[in-house]
Short mmCIF file of C-alpha atoms and ligand atoms in Angstrom, two decimals:
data_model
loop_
_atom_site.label_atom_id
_atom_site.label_comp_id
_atom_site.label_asym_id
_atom_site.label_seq_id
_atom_site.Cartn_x
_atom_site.Cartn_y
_atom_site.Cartn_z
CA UNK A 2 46.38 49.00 -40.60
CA UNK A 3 48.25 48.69 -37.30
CA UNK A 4 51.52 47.36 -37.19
CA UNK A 5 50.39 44.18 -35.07
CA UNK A 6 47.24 43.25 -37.16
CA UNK A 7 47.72 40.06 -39.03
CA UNK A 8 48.16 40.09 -42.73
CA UNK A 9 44.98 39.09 -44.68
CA UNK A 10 45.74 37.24 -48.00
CA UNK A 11 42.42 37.94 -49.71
CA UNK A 12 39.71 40.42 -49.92
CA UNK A 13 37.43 42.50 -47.92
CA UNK A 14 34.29 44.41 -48.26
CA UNK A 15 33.43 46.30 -45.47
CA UNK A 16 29.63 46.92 -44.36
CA UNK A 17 29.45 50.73 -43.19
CA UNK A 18 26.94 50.98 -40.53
CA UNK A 19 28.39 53.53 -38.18
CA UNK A 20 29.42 51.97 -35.14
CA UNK A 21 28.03 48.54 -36.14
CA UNK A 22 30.05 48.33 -39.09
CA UNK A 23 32.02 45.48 -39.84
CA UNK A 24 34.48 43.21 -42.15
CA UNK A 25 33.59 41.14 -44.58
CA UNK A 26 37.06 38.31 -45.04
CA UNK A 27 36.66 37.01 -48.53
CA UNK A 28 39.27 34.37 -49.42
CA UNK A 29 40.85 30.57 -50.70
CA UNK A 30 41.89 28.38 -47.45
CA UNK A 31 41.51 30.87 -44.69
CA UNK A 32 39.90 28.97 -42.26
CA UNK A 33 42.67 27.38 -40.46
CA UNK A 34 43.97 31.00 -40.09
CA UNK A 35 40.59 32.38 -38.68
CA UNK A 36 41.97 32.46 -34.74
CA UNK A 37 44.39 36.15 -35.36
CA UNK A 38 41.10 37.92 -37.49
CA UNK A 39 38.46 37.15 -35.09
CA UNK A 40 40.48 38.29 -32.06
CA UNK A 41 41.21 41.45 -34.23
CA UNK A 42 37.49 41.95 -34.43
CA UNK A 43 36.01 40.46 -31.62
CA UNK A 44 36.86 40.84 -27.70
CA UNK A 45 35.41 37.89 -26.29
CA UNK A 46 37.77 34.90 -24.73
CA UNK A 47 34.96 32.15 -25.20
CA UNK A 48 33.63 31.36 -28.28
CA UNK A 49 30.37 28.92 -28.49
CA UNK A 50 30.25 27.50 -31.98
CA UNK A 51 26.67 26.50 -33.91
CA UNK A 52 27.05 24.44 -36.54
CA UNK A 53 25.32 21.28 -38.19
CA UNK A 54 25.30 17.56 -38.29
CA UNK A 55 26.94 17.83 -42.08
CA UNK A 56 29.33 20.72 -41.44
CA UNK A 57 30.73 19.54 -38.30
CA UNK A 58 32.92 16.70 -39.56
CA UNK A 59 34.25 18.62 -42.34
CA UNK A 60 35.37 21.73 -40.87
CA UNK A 61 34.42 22.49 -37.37
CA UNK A 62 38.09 20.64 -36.17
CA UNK A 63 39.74 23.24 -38.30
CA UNK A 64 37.90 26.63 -36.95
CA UNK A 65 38.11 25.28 -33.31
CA UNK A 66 41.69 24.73 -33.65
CA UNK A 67 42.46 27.95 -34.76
CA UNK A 68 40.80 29.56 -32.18
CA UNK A 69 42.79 27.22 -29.33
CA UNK A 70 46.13 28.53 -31.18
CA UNK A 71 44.71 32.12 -29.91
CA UNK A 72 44.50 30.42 -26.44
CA UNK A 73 40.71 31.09 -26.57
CA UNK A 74 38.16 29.08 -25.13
CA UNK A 75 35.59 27.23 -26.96
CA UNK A 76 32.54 24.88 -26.77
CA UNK A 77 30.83 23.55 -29.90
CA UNK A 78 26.99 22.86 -30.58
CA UNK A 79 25.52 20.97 -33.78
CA UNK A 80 22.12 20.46 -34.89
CA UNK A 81 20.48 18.41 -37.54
CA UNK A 82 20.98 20.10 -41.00
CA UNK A 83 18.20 22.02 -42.78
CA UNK A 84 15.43 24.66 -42.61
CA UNK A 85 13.67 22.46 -39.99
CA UNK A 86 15.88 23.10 -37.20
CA UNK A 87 15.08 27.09 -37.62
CA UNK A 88 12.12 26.90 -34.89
CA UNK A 89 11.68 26.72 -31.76
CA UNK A 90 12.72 23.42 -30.13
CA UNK A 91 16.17 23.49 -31.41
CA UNK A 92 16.61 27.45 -29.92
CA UNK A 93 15.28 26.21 -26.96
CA UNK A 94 17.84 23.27 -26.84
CA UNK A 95 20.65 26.24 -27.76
CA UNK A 96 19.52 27.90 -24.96
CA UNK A 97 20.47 25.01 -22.81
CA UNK A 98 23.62 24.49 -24.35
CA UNK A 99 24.21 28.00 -23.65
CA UNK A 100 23.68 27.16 -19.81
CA UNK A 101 25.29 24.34 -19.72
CA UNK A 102 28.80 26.33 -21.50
CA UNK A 103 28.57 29.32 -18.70
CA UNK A 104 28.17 31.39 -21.33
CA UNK A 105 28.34 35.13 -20.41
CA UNK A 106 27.15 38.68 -22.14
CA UNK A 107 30.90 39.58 -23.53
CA UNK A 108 31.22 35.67 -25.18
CA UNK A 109 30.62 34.96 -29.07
CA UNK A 110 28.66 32.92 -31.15
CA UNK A 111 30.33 31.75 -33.79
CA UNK A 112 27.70 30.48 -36.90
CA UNK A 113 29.50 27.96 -38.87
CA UNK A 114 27.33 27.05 -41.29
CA UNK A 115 25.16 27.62 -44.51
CA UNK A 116 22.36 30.21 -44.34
CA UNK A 117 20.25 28.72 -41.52
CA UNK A 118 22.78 28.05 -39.05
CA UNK A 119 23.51 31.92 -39.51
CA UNK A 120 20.14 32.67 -39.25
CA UNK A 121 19.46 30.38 -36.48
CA UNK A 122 23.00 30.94 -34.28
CA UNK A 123 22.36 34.86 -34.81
CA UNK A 124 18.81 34.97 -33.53
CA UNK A 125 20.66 32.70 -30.39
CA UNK A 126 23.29 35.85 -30.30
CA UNK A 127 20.79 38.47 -30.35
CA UNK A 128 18.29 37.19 -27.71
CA UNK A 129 20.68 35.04 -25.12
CA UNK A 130 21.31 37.18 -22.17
CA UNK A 131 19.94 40.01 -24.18
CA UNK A 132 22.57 39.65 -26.96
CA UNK A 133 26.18 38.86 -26.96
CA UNK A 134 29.23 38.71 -29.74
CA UNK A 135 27.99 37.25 -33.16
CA UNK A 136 30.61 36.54 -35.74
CA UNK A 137 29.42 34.69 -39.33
CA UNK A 138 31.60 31.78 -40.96
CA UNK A 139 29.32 30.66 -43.74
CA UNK A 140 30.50 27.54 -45.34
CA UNK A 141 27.37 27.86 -48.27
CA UNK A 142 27.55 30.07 -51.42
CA UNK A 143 23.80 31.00 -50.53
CA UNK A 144 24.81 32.16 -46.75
CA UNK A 145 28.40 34.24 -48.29
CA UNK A 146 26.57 36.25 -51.42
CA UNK A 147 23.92 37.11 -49.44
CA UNK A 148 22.31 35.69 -45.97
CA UNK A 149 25.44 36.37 -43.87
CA UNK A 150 25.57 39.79 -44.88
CA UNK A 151 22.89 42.64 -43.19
CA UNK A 152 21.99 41.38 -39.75
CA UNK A 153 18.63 39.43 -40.22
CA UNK A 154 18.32 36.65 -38.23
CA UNK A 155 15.54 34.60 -37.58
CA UNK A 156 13.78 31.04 -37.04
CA UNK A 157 10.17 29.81 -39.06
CA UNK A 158 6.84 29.87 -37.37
CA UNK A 159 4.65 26.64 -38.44
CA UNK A 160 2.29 29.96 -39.89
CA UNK A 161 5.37 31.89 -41.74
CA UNK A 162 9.03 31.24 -42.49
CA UNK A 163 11.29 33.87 -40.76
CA UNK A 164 7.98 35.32 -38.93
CA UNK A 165 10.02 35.31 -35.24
CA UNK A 166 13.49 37.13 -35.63
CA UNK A 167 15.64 40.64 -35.11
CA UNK A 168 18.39 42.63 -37.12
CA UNK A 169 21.43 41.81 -35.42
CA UNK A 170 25.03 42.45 -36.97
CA UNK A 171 27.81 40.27 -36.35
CA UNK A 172 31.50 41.52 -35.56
CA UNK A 173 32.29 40.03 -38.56
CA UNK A 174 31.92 37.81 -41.48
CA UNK A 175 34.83 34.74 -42.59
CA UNK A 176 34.28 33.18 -45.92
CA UNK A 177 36.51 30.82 -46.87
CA UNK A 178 35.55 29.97 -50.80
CA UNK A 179 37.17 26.54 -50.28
CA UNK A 180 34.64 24.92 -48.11
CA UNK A 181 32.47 25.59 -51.28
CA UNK A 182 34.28 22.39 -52.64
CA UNK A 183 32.15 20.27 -50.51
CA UNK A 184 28.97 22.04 -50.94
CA UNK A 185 25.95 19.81 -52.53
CA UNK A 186 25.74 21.47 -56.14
CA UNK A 187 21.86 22.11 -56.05
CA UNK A 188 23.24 23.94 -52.97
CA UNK A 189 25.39 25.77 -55.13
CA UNK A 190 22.59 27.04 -57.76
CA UNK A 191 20.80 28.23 -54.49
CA UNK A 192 23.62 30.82 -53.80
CA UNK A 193 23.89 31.64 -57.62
CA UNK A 194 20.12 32.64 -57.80
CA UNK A 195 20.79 35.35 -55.31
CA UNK A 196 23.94 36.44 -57.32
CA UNK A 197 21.83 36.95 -60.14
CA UNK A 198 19.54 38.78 -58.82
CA UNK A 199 22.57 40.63 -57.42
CA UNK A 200 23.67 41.52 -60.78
CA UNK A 201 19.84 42.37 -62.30
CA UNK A 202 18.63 44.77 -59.55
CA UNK A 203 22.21 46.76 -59.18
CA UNK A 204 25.44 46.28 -61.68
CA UNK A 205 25.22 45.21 -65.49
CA UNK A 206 28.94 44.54 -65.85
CA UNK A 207 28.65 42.12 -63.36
CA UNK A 208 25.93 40.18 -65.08
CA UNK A 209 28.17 40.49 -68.19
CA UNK A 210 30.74 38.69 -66.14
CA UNK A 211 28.55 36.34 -64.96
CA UNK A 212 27.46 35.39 -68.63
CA UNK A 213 31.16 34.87 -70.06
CA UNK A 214 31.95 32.92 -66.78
CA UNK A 215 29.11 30.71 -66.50
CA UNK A 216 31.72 27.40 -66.82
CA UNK A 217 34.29 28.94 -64.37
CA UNK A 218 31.69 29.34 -61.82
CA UNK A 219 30.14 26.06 -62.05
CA UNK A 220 33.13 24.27 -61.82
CA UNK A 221 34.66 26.74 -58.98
CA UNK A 222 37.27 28.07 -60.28
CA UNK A 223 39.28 29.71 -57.37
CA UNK A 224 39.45 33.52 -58.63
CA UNK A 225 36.32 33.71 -60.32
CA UNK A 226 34.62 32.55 -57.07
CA UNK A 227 36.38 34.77 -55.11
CA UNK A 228 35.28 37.80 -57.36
CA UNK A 229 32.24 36.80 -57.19
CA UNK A 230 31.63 36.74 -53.83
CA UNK A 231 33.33 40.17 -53.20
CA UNK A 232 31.21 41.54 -55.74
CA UNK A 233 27.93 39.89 -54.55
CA UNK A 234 29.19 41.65 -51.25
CA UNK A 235 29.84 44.75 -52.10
CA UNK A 236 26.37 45.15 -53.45
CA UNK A 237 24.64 43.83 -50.54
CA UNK A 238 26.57 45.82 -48.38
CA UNK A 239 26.24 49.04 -50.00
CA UNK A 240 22.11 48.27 -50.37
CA UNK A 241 22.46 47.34 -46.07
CA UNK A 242 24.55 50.21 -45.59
CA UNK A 243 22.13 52.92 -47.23
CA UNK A 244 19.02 50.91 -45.65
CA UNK A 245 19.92 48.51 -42.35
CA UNK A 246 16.18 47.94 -41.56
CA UNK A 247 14.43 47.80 -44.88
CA UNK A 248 12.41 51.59 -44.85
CA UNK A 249 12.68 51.51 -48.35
CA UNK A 250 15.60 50.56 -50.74
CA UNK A 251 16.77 47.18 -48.85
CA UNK A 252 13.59 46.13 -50.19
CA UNK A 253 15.28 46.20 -54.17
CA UNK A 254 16.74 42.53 -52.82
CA UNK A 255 13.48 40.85 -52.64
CA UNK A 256 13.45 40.54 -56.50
CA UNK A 257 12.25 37.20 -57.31
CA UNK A 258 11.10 36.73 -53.34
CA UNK A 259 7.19 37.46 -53.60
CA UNK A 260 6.49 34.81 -55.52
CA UNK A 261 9.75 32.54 -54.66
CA UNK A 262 8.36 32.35 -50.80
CA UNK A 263 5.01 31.75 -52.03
CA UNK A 264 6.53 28.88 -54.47
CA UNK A 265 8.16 26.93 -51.34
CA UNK A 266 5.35 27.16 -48.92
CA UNK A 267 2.42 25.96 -51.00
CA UNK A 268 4.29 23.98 -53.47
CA UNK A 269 6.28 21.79 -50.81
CA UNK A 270 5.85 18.48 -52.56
CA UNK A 271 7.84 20.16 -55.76
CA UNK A 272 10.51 20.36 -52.91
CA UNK A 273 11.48 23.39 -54.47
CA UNK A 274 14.84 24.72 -52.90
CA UNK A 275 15.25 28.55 -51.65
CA UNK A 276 17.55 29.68 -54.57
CA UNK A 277 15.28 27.47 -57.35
CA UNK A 278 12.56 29.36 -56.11
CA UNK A 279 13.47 32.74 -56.45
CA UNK A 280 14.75 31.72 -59.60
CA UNK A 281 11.21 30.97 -60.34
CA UNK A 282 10.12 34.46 -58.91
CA UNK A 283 12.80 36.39 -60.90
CA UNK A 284 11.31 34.37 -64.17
CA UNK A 285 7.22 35.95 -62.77
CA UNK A 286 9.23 38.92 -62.22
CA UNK A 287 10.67 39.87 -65.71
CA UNK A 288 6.59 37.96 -67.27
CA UNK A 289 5.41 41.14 -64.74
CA UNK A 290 7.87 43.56 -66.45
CA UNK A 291 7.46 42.79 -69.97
CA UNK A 292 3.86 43.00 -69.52
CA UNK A 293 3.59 46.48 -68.25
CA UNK A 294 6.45 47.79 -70.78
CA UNK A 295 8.74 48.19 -67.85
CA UNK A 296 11.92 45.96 -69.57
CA UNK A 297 12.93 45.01 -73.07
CA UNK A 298 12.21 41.65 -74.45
CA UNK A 299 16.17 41.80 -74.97
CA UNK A 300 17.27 41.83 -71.60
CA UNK A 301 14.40 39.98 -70.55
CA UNK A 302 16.11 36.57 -72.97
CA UNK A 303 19.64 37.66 -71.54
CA UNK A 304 18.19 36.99 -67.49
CA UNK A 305 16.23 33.95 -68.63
CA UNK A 306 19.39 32.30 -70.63
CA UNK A 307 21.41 33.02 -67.82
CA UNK A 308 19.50 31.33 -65.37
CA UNK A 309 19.02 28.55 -67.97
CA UNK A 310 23.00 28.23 -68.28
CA UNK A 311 23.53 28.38 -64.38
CA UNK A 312 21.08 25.44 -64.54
CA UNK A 313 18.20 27.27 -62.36
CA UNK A 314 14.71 25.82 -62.73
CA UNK A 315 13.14 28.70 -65.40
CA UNK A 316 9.50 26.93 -65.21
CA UNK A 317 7.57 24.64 -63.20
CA UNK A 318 6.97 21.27 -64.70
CA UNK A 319 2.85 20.53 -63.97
CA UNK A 320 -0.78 22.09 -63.04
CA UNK A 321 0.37 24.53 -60.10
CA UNK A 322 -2.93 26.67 -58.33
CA UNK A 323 -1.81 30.01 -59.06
CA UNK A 324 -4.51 31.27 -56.44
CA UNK A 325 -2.91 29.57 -53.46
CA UNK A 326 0.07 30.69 -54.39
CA UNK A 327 -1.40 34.33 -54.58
CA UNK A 328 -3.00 33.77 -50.83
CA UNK A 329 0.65 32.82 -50.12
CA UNK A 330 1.83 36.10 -51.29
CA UNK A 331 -0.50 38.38 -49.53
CA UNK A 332 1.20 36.47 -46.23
CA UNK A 333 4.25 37.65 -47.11
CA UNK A 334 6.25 40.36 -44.30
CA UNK A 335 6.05 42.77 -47.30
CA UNK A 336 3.01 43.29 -47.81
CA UNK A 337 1.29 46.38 -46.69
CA UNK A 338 -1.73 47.32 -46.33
CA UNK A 339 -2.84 44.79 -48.35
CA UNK A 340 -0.73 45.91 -50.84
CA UNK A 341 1.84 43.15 -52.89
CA UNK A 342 4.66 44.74 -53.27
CA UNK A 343 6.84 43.76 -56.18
CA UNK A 344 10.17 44.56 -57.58
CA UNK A 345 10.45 44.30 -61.20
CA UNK A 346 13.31 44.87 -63.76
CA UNK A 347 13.44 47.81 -65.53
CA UNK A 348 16.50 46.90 -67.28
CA UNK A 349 19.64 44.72 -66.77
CA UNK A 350 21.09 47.03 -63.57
CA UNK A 351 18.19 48.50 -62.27
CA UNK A 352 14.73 47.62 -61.21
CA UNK A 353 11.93 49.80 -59.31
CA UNK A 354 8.73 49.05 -56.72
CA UNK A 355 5.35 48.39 -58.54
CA UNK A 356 2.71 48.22 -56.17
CA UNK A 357 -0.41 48.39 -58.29
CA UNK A 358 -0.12 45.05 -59.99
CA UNK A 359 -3.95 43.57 -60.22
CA UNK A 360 -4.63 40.38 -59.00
CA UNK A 361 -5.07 38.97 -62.44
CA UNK A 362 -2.40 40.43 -63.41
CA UNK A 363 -0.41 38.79 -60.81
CA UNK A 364 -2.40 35.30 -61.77
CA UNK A 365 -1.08 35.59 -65.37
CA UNK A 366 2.58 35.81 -64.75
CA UNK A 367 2.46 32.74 -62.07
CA UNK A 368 0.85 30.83 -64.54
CA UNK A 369 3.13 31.28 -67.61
CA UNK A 370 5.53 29.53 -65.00
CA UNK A 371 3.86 26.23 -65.75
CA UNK A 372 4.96 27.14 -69.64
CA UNK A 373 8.61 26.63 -70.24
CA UNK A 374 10.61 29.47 -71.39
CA UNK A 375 11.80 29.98 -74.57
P1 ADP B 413 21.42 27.81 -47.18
O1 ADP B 413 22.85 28.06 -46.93
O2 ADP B 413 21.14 27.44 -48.59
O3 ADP B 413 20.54 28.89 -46.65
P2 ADP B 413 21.56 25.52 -45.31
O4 ADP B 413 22.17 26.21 -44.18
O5 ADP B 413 20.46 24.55 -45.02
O6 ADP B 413 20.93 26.53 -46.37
O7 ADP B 413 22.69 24.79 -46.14
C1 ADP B 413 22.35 23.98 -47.22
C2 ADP B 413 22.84 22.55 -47.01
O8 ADP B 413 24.24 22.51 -47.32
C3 ADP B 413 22.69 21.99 -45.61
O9 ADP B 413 22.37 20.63 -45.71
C4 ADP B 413 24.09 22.18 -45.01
O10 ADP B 413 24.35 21.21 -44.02
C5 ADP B 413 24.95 21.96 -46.22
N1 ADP B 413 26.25 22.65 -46.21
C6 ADP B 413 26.49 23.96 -45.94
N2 ADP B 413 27.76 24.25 -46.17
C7 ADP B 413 28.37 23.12 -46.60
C8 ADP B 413 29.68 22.79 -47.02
N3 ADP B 413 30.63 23.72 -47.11
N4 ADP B 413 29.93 21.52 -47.36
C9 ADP B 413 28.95 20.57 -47.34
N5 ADP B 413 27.69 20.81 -46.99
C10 ADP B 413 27.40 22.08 -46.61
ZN1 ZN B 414 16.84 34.78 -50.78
#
C-alpha cells in the first residue's frame, strides 16, 4: 500500500477483472470515514448520490459529510423505496436530476442503498452521458452478499423484471455492516437466502459455519456478520471474476432463481419477498435433485433445516397453479432455446446445470412446495 493511502480497519475482497477490477470495503462503522477510500478509488470531484425515501434520513447526512471533509462536491437524489421505482419514470426523473446537478462524464454516482437503488443508480451510471464513475454503498444484507457485487444493473419492464439493463462495474464497493442494525428483519432473511445459496453451490465449511451460527447471525453479532459478508464476497467475486458476463459458470448463482422469479411474478398476492422466494426455489431445487439421484437425502435435510432455522419460508401455504408458474419460467433471461435451465445440488459445495428436466418433472417439484417440509 502507498505510504499516503488511508488505513482501512476492516476487510477487503477484491473483484479481479483486469482493468475493471475493484475493492470490496467490508467493515463495523465505516461510513463516516468513507470520504479518504472513495477518493483513493475514484477520481471524480462531484459525487451525485441515489438513495431512497427510507435510507435518506438515516444515513445519507453521514456519507455526504464525509465526502465534504474531502472538499468534494455533492448533490443528493432520493426516490420512493422499493422494486417499483426500478422502471422507467423514476430513470427518467434521474436523468433530470442529472441535468439539473451539471453533472459531467468524469463525476460519480454514488448508490446508497439496498439492492435496487444499486441496481437502479448503476443503470443511471452506465447510460448517463454514456457512462460515468459508479461506486456501491449498500446499506441491505441482500445488496452487500450479493447484488452490489458483479456489475449488473438494471430496471423492470411491466413484461419482465430486470429485462432493460447492462454490466457495469463500479470503482468500488463500501459496506458498512452497521447500517444492517436498521434493516427491516424480513429484509434481513432476503440477504441470508442468497448467503445460503452462497454456501450450497461453492464452500461446505461455510455452510457449516452458517449452521453453528444461526443465533449470532440473526441477532447481528458484529464479527460473525462481518465474516459473513467477506465470505459471501469472496465467492461471488471469484464466480464474477472467472465469468463477468454469465457464458457459463456465473450462471451456478441462479440456484433457487428459476423458480424464485417465477414465484414473485405470478404469485404477487403471496407478496413473496426476493430472498423468500429463492428460498422457495432452492427448496424445488434440492425436490429436483433428490429426484434424479443427483444429492443425498442427508444433505438435502441439512439445506432445508437451515433455511428453516434462518426462518426462510420452506413451503407455500395454499393451492398455487404450478403451470403458470412454469409459463413464468420459460420467460425467464435464462432460458435458451426453449430450454429451462436449472442448477441443482449435487452435494453441500457443489451443484451442476441440468437442462433436460421434463415439464412434469418440473410440475412435480413446484407442487411439493404447497407440502410443508419435513
Ligand atoms: P434489496 O436490498 O432487498 O434488493 P431494497 O433496495 O428494496 O431491496 O431494500 C429493501 C428495503 O430495505 C427497502 O425498503 C429499503 O428502503 C430498506 N433499507 C435498505 N437498507 C436499509 C437500512 N440499512 N436501514 C433501513 N432500511 C433499509
Ligand atoms: Zn437473488
Amino acid at each position: 500500500m502507498h505510504r499516503s493511502d488511508p488505513k482501512f480497519q476492516g476487510r477487503i475482497v477484491h473483484v479481479n477483472l483486469g482493468r475493471r477490477s475493484y475493492p470490496i470495503y467490508i467493515g463495523s462503522h465505516i461510513l463516516p470515514d468513507f470520504g479518504p477510500f472513495f477518493t483513493q478509488n475514484c477520481p471524480s470531484k462531484h459525487a451525485i448520490v441515489v438513495t431512497d425515501d427510507n435510507v435518506k434520513p438515516i444515513y445519507a447526512e453521514m456519507l455526504l459529510n464525509s465526502l465534504a471533509e474531502q472538499n468534494l462536491e455533492s448533490h443528493l437524489v432520493s426516490v420512493p423505496p422499493g422494486e417499483s421505482s426500478k422502471q422507467m419514470a423514476v430513470l427518467e426523473h434521474l436523468y433530470d436530476k442529472m441535468f439539473d446537478f451539471a453533472a459531467e462524464r468524469s463525476d460519480c454516482v454514488i448508490a446508497l442503498g439496498g439492492g435496487v437503488i444499486g441496481d437502479l443508480a448503476g443503470f443511471l451510471a452506465a447510460t448517463f452521458k454514456r457512462g460515468l464513475n459508479f461506486v456501491q454503498v449498500p446499506t441491505s444484507l441482500l445488496a452487500m452478499v450479493d447484488s452490489s457485487i458483479g456489475g449488473k444493473t438494471g430496471i423492470n419492464h411491466p413484461r419482465g423484471k430486470n429485462m432493460i439493463g447492462s454490466f457495469y462495474q463500479p470503482k468500488m464497493v463500501f459496506a458498512d455492516t452497521d447500517t444492517l442494525k436498521t434493516l427491516p428483519p424480513r429484509e434481513l432473511g432476503c440477504g441470508l437466502a442468497e448467503t445460503v445459496k452462497h454456501a450450497i453451490i461453492r464452500d461446505a465449511g461455510f455452510f457449516a459455519t452458517l449452521e453453528q451460527n444461526t443465533q449470532a447471525v440473526t441477532t447481528l453479532q458484529k464479527n460473525t456478520l462481518i465474516d459473513l459478508v467477506e465470505r459471501n464476497c469472496q465467492i461471488k467475486a471469484a464466480v464474477v471474476s472467472a465469468d463477468e458476463h454469465e457464458a457459463g459458470l456465473r450462471g451456478i448463482l441462479n440456484l433457487g432463481h428459476t423458480v424464485g422469479h417465477a414465484i414473485e411474478t405470478t404469485l404477487k398476492n403471496l407478496d413473496f419477498h426476493h430472498g423468500e422466494a429463492v428460498s422457495l426455489g432452492i427448496v424445488a431445487a434440492l425436490r429436483l435433485a433428490l429426484s434424479r439421484k443427483l444429492l443425498d437425502e442427508r444433505s438435502a435435510q441439512k439445506i432445508l433445516l437451515l433455511l428453516q432455522k434462518l426462518q426462510l419460508p420452506t413451503h407455500i401455504q395454499g393451492p398455487i397453479n404450478s403451470a403458470d408458474l412454469y409459463q413464468a419460467m420459460l420467460q425467464d433471461k435464462k432460458v435458451k432455446h426453449g430450454k429451462i435451465n436449472f442448477v441443482l445440488p449435487t452435494g453441500i459445495g457443489s451443484c451442476d446445470f441440468i437442462n433436460d428436466l421434463s415439464e412434469p418433472e418440473i410440475l412435480t417439484a413446484v407442487d411439493s412446495l404447497t407440502q410443508p417440509a419435513t
